[in-house]
mmCIF file of C-alpha atoms (C1' of nucleotides) in Angstrom:
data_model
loop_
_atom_site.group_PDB
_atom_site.id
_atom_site.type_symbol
_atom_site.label_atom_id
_atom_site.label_comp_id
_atom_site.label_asym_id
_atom_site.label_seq_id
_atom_site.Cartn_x
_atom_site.Cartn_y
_atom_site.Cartn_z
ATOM 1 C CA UNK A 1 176.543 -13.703 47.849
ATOM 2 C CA UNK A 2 173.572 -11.825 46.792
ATOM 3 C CA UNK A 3 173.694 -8.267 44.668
ATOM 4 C CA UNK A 4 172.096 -6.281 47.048
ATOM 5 C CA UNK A 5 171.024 -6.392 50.881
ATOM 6 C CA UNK A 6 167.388 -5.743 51.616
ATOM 7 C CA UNK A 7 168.282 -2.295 53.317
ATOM 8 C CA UNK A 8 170.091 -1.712 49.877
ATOM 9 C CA UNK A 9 167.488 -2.661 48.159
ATOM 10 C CA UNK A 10 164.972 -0.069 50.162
ATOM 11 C CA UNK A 11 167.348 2.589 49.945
ATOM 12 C CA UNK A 12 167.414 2.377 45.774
ATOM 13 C CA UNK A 13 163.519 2.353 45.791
ATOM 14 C CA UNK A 14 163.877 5.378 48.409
ATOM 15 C CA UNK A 15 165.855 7.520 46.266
ATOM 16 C CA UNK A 16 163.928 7.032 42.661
ATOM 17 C CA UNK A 17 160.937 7.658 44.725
ATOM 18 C CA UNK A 18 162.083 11.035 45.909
ATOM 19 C CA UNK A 19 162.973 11.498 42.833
ATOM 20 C CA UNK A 20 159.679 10.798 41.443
ATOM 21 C CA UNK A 21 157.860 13.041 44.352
ATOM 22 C CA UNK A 22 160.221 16.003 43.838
ATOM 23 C CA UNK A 23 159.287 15.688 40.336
ATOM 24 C CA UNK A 24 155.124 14.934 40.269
ATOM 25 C CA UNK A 25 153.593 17.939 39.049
ATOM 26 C CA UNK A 26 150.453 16.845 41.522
ATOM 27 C CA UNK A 27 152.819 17.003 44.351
ATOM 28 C CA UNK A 28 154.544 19.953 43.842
ATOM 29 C CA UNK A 29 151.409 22.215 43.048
ATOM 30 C CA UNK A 30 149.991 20.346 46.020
ATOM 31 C CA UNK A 31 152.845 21.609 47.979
ATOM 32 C CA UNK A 32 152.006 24.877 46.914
ATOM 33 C CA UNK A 33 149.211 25.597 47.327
ATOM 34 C CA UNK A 34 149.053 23.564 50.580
ATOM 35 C CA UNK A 35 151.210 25.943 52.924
ATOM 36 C CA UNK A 36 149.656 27.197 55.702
ATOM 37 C CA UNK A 37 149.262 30.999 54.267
ATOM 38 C CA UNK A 38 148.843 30.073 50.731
ATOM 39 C CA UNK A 39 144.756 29.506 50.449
ATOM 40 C CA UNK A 40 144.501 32.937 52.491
ATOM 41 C CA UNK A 41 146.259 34.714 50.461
ATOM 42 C CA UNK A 42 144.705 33.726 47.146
ATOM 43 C CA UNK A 43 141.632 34.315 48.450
ATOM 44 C CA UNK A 44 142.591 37.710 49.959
ATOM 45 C CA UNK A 45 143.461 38.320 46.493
ATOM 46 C CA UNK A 46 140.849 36.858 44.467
ATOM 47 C CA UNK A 47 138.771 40.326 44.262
ATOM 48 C CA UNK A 48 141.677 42.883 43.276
ATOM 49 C CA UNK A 49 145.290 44.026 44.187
ATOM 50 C CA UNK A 50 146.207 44.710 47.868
ATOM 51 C CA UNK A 51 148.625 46.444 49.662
ATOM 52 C CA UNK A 52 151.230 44.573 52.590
ATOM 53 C CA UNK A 53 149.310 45.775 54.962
ATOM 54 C CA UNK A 54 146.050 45.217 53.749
ATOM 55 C CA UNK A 55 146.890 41.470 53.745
ATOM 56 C CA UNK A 56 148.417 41.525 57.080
ATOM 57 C CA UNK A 57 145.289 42.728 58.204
ATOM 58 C CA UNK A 58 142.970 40.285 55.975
ATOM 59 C CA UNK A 59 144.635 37.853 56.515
ATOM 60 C CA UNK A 60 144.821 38.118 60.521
ATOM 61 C CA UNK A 61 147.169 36.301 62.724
ATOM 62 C CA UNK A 62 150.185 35.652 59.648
ATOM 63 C CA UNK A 63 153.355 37.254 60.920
ATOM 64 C CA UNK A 64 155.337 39.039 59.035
ATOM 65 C CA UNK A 65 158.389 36.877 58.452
ATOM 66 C CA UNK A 66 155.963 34.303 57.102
ATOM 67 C CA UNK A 67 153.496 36.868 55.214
ATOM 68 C CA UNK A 68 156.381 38.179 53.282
ATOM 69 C CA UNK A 69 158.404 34.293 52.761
ATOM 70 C CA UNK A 70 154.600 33.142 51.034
ATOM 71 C CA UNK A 71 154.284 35.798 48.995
ATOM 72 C CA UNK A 72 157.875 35.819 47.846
ATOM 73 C CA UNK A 73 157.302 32.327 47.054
ATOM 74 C CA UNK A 74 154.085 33.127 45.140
ATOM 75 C CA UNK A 75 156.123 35.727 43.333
ATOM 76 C CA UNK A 76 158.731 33.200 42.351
ATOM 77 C CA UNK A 77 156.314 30.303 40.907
ATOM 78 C CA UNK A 78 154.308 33.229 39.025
ATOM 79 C CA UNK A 79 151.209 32.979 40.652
ATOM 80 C CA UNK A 80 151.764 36.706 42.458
ATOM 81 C CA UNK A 81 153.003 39.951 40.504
ATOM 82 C CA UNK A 82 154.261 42.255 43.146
ATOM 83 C CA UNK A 83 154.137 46.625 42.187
ATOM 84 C CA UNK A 84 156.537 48.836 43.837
ATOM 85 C CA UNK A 85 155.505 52.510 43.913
ATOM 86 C CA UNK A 86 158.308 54.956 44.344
ATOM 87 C CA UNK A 87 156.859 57.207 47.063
ATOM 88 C CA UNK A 88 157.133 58.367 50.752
ATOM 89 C CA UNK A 89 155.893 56.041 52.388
ATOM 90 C CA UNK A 90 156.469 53.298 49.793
ATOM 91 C CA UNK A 91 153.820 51.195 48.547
ATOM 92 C CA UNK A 92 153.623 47.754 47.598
ATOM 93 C CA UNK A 93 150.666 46.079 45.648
ATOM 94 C CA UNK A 94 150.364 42.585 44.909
ATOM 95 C CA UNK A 95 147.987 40.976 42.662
ATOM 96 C CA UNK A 96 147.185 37.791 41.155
ATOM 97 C CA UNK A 97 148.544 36.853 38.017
ATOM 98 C CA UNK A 98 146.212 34.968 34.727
ATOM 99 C CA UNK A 99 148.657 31.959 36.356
ATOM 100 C CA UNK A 100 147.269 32.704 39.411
ATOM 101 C CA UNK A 101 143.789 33.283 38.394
ATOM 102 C CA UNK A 102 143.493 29.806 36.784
ATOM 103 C CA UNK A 103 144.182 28.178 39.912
ATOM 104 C CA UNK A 104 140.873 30.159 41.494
ATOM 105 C CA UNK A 105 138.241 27.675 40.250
ATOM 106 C CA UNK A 106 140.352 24.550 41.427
ATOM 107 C CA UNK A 107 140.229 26.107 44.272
ATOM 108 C CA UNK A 108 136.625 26.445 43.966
ATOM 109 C CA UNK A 109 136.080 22.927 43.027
ATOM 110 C CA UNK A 110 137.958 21.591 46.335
ATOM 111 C CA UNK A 111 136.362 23.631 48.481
ATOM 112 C CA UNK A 112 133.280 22.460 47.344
ATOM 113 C CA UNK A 113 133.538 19.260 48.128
ATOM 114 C CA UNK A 114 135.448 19.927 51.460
ATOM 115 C CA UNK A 115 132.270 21.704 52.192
ATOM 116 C CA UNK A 116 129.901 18.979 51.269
ATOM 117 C CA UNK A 117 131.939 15.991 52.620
ATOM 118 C CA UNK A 118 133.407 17.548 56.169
ATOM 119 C CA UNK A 119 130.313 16.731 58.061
ATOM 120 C CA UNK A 120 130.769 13.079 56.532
ATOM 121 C CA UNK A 121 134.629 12.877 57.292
ATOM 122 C CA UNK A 122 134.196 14.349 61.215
ATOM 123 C CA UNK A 123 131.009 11.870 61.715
ATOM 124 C CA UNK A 124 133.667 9.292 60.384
ATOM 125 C CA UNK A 125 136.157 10.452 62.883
ATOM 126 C CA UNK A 126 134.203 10.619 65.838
ATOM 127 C CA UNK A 127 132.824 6.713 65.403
ATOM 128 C CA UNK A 128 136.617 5.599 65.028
ATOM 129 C CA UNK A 129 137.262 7.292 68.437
ATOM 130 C CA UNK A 130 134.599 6.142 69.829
ATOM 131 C CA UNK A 131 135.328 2.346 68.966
ATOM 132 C CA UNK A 132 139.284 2.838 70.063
ATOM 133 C CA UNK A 133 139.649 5.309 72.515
ATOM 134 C CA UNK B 1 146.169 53.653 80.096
ATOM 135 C CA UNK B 2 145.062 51.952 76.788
ATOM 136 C CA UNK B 3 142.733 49.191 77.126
ATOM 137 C CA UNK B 4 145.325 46.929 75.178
ATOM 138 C CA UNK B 5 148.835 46.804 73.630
ATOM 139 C CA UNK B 6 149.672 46.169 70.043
ATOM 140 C CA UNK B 7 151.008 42.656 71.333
ATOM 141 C CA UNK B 8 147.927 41.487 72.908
ATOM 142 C CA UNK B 9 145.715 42.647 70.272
ATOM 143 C CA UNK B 10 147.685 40.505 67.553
ATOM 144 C CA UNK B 11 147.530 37.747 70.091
ATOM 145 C CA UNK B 12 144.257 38.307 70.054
ATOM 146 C CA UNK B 13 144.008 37.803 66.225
ATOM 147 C CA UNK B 14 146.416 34.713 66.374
ATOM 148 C CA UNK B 15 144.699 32.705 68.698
ATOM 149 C CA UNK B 16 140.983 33.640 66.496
ATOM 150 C CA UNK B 17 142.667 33.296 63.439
ATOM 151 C CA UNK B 18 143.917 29.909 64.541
ATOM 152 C CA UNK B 19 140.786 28.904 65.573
ATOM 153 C CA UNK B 20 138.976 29.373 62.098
ATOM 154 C CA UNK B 21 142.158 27.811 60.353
ATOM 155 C CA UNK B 22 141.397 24.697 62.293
ATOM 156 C CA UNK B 23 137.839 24.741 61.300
ATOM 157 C CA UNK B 24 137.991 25.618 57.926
ATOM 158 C CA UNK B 25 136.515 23.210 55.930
ATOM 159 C CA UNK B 26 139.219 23.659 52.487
ATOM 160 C CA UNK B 27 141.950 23.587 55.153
ATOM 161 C CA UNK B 28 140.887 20.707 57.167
ATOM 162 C CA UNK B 29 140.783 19.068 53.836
ATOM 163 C CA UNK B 30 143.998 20.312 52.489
ATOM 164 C CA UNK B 31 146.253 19.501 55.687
ATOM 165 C CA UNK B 32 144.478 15.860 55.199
ATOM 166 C CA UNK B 33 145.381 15.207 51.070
ATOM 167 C CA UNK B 34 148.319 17.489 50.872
ATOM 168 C CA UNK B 35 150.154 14.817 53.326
ATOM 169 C CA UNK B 36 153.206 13.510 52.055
ATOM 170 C CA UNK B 37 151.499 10.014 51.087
ATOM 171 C CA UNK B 38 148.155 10.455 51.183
ATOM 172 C CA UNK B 39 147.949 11.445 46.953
ATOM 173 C CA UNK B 40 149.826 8.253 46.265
ATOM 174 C CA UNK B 41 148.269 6.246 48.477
ATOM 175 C CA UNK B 42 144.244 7.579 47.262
ATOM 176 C CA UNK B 43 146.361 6.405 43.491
ATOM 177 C CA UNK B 44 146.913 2.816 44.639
ATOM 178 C CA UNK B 45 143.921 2.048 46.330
ATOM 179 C CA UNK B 46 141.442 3.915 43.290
ATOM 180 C CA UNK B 47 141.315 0.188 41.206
ATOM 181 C CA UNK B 48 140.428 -1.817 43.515
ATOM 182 C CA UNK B 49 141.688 -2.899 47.306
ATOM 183 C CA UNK B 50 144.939 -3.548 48.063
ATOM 184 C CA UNK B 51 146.598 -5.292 51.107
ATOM 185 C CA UNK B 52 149.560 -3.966 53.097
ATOM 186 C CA UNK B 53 152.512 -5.452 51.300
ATOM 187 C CA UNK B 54 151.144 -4.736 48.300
ATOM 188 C CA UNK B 55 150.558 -0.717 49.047
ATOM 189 C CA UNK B 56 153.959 -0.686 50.624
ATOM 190 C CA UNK B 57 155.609 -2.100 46.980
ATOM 191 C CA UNK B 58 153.210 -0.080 44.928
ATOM 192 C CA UNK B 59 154.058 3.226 47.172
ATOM 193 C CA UNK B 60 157.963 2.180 47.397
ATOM 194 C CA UNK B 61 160.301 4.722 49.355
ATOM 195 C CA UNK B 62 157.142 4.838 51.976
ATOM 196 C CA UNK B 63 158.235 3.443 55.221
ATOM 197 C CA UNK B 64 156.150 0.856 57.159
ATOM 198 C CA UNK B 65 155.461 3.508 60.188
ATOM 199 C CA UNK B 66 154.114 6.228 57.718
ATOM 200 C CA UNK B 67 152.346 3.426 55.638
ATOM 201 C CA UNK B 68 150.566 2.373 58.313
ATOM 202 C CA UNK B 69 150.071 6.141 60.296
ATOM 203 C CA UNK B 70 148.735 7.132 57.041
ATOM 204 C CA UNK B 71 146.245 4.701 56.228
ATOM 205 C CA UNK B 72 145.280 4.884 59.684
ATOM 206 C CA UNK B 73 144.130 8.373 59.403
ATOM 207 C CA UNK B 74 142.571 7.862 56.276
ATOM 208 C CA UNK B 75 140.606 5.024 57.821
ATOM 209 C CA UNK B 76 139.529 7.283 60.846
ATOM 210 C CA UNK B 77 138.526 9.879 58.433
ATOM 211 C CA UNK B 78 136.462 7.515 56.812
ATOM 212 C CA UNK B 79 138.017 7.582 53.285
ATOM 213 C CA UNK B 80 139.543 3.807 53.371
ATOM 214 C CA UNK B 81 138.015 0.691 55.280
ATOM 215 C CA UNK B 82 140.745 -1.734 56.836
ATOM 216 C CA UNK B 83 139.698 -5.411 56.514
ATOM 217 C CA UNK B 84 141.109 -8.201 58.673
ATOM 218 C CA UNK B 85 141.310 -11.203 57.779
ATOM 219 C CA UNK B 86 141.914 -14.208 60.517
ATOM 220 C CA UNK B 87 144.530 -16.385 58.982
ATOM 221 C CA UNK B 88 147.725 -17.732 59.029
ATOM 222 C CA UNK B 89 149.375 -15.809 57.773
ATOM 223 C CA UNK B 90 147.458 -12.502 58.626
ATOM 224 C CA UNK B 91 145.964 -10.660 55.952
ATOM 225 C CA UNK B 92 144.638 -6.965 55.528
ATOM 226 C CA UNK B 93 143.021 -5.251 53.007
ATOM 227 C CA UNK B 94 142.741 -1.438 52.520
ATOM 228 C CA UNK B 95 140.164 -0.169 50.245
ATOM 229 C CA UNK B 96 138.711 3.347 49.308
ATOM 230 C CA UNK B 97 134.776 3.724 50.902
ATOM 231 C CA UNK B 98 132.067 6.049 48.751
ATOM 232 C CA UNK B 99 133.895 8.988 50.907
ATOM 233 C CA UNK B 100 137.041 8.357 49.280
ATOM 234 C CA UNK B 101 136.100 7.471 45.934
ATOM 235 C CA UNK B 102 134.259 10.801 45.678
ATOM 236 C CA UNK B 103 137.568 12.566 46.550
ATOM 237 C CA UNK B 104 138.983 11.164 43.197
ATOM 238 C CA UNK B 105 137.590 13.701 40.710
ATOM 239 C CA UNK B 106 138.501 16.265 42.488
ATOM 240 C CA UNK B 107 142.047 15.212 42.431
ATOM 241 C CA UNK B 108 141.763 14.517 39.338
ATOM 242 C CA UNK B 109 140.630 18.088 38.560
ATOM 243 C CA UNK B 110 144.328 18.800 40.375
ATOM 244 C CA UNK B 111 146.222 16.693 38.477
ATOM 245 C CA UNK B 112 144.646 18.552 35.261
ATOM 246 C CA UNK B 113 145.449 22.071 36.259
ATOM 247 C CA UNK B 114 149.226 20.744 37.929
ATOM 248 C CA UNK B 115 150.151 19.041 34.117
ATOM 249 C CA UNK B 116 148.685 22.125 32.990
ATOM 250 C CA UNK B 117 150.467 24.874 34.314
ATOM 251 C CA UNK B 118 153.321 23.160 36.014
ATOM 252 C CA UNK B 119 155.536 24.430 32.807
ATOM 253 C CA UNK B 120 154.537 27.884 33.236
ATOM 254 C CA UNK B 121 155.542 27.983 37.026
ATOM 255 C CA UNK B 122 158.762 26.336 36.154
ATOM 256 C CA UNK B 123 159.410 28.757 33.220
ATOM 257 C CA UNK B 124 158.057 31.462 35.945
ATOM 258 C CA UNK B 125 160.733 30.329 38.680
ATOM 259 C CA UNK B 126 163.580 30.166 36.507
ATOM 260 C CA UNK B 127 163.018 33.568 35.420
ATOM 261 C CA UNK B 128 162.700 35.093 38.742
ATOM 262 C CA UNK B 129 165.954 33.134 39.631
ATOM 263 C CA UNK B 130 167.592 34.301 36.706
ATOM 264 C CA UNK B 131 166.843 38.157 37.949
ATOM 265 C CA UNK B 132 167.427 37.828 41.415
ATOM 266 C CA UNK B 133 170.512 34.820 41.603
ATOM 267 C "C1'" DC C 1 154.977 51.476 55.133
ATOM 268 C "C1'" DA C 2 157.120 47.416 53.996
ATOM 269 C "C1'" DG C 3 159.950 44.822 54.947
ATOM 270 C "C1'" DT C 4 165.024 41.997 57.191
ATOM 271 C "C1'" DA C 5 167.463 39.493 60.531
ATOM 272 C "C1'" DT C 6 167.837 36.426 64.315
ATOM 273 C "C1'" DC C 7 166.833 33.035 67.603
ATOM 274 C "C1'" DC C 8 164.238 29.189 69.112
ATOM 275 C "C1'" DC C 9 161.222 25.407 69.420
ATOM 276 C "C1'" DT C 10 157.958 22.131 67.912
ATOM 277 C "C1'" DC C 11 156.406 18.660 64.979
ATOM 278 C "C1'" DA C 12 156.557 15.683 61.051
ATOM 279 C "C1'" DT C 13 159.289 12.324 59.003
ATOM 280 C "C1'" DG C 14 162.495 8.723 58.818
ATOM 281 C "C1'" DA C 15 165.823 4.898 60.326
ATOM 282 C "C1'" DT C 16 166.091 1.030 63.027
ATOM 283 C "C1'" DA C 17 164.785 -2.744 65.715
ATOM 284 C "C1'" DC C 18 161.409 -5.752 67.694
ATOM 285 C "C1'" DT C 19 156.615 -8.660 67.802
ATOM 286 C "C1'" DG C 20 151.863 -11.212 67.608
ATOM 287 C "C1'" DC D 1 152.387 -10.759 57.055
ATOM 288 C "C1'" DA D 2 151.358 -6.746 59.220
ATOM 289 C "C1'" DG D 3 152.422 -4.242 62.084
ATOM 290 C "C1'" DT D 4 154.476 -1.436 67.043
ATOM 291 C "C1'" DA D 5 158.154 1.045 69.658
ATOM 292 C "C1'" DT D 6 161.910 4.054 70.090
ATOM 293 C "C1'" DC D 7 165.079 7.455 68.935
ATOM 294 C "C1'" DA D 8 167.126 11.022 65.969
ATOM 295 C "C1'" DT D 9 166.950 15.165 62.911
ATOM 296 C "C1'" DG D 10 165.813 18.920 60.228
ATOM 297 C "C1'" DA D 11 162.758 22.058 58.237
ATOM 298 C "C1'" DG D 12 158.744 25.103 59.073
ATOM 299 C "C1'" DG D 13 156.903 28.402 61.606
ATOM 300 C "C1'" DG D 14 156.620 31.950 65.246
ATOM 301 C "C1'" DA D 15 158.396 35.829 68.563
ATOM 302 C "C1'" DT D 16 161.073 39.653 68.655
ATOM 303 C "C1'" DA D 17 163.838 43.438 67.330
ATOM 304 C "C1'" DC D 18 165.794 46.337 63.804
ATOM 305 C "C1'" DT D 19 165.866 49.210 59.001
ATOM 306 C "C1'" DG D 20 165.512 51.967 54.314
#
DNA sequence: CAGTATCCCTCATGATACTG
DNA sequence: CAGTATCATGAGGGATACTG
């Protein structure tokens, strides 16, 4: 008999690689800075502190549920600092942190060659579907 | 009678907002490297082509449907060529084009800031855990 | 003003099995 | 060897309504 079945086999590489993913710093600041509010945001906040519903309003079309859940999770990884002021009505600023500062040129660096390389990558795309539609 | 409600002028914003999100440049990007595999995938193929089986063992936990949906994308976005070879048994080879290979400094510049900073957001989230369990 | 709470639904991923 | 086809599931995201 052997050790190990294929299947076994697959499922031991399966787990060290989640591992390994849950783990790779890449990955997780990828997964980040990836969700679908995330760019917005930092970018919304990239000139100065805002108030809720300043961002709301910046960054159009986020609902709530998922404006609040990004920058809770912003808050959490440091990248956010988030100001109560005691008053009536309450008011809430957020603002980037140095953490989140540091992430700006990045940020800057990626977009730059999104913006030089798009035209390249939807020329690429449109000869692909034109040979296999 | 007002010449819209609250609700259709946030739909409003959604289905704009929507609109630029799909055109953004960083975004269109993003949504393409920020997939599960695609990092890894960039990593195995940046010395040099690699065929199918091999990918698949360097990349282990990937399975063969997202191996091959994933390199398929990359190839229609123009960032790996797929070479067929006629033989018995088949072989393929996957390698990065100009496109791609460009795309590696910039992830590089990624990986810098991630290994950088990833203590600080882990230091960052265990405090805010620690305040708020 | 600045959120919570809830329901719901889609889509991405994965497991499994089959094929030229 | 290098895939394709099919089915299952679970998390992410949105719509809506309510609150301190």
């Amino acid at each position: 008999m052997s050790t190990s079945t294929a299947a076994q086999r697959r499922e031991q590489a399966k787990v060290a690689y989640d591992a390994y993913l849950a783990n790779c710093p890449v990955r997780r600041v990828l997964d980040r800075v990836s969700d679908k509010w995330v760019i917005l945001l930092l970018n919304a906040l990239a000139d100065g502190p805002r108030r809720y519903a300043e961002l709301r309003r910046i960054v159009a079309g986020v609902s709530e549920k998922m404006l609040t859940q990004t920058l809770r999770s912003l808050e959490r990884d440091g990248l956010v600092t988030r100001t109560v002021t005691a008053s009536v009505p309450a008011r809430v600023d957020y603002a980037l942190t140095d953490l989140g500062m540091s992430l700006l040129p990045v940020m800057r660096a990626l977009k730059a060659w999104a913006e030089a390389h798009i035209a390249e990558i939807d020329a690429a795309r449109a000869d692909y579907d034109r040979a296999q539609p």
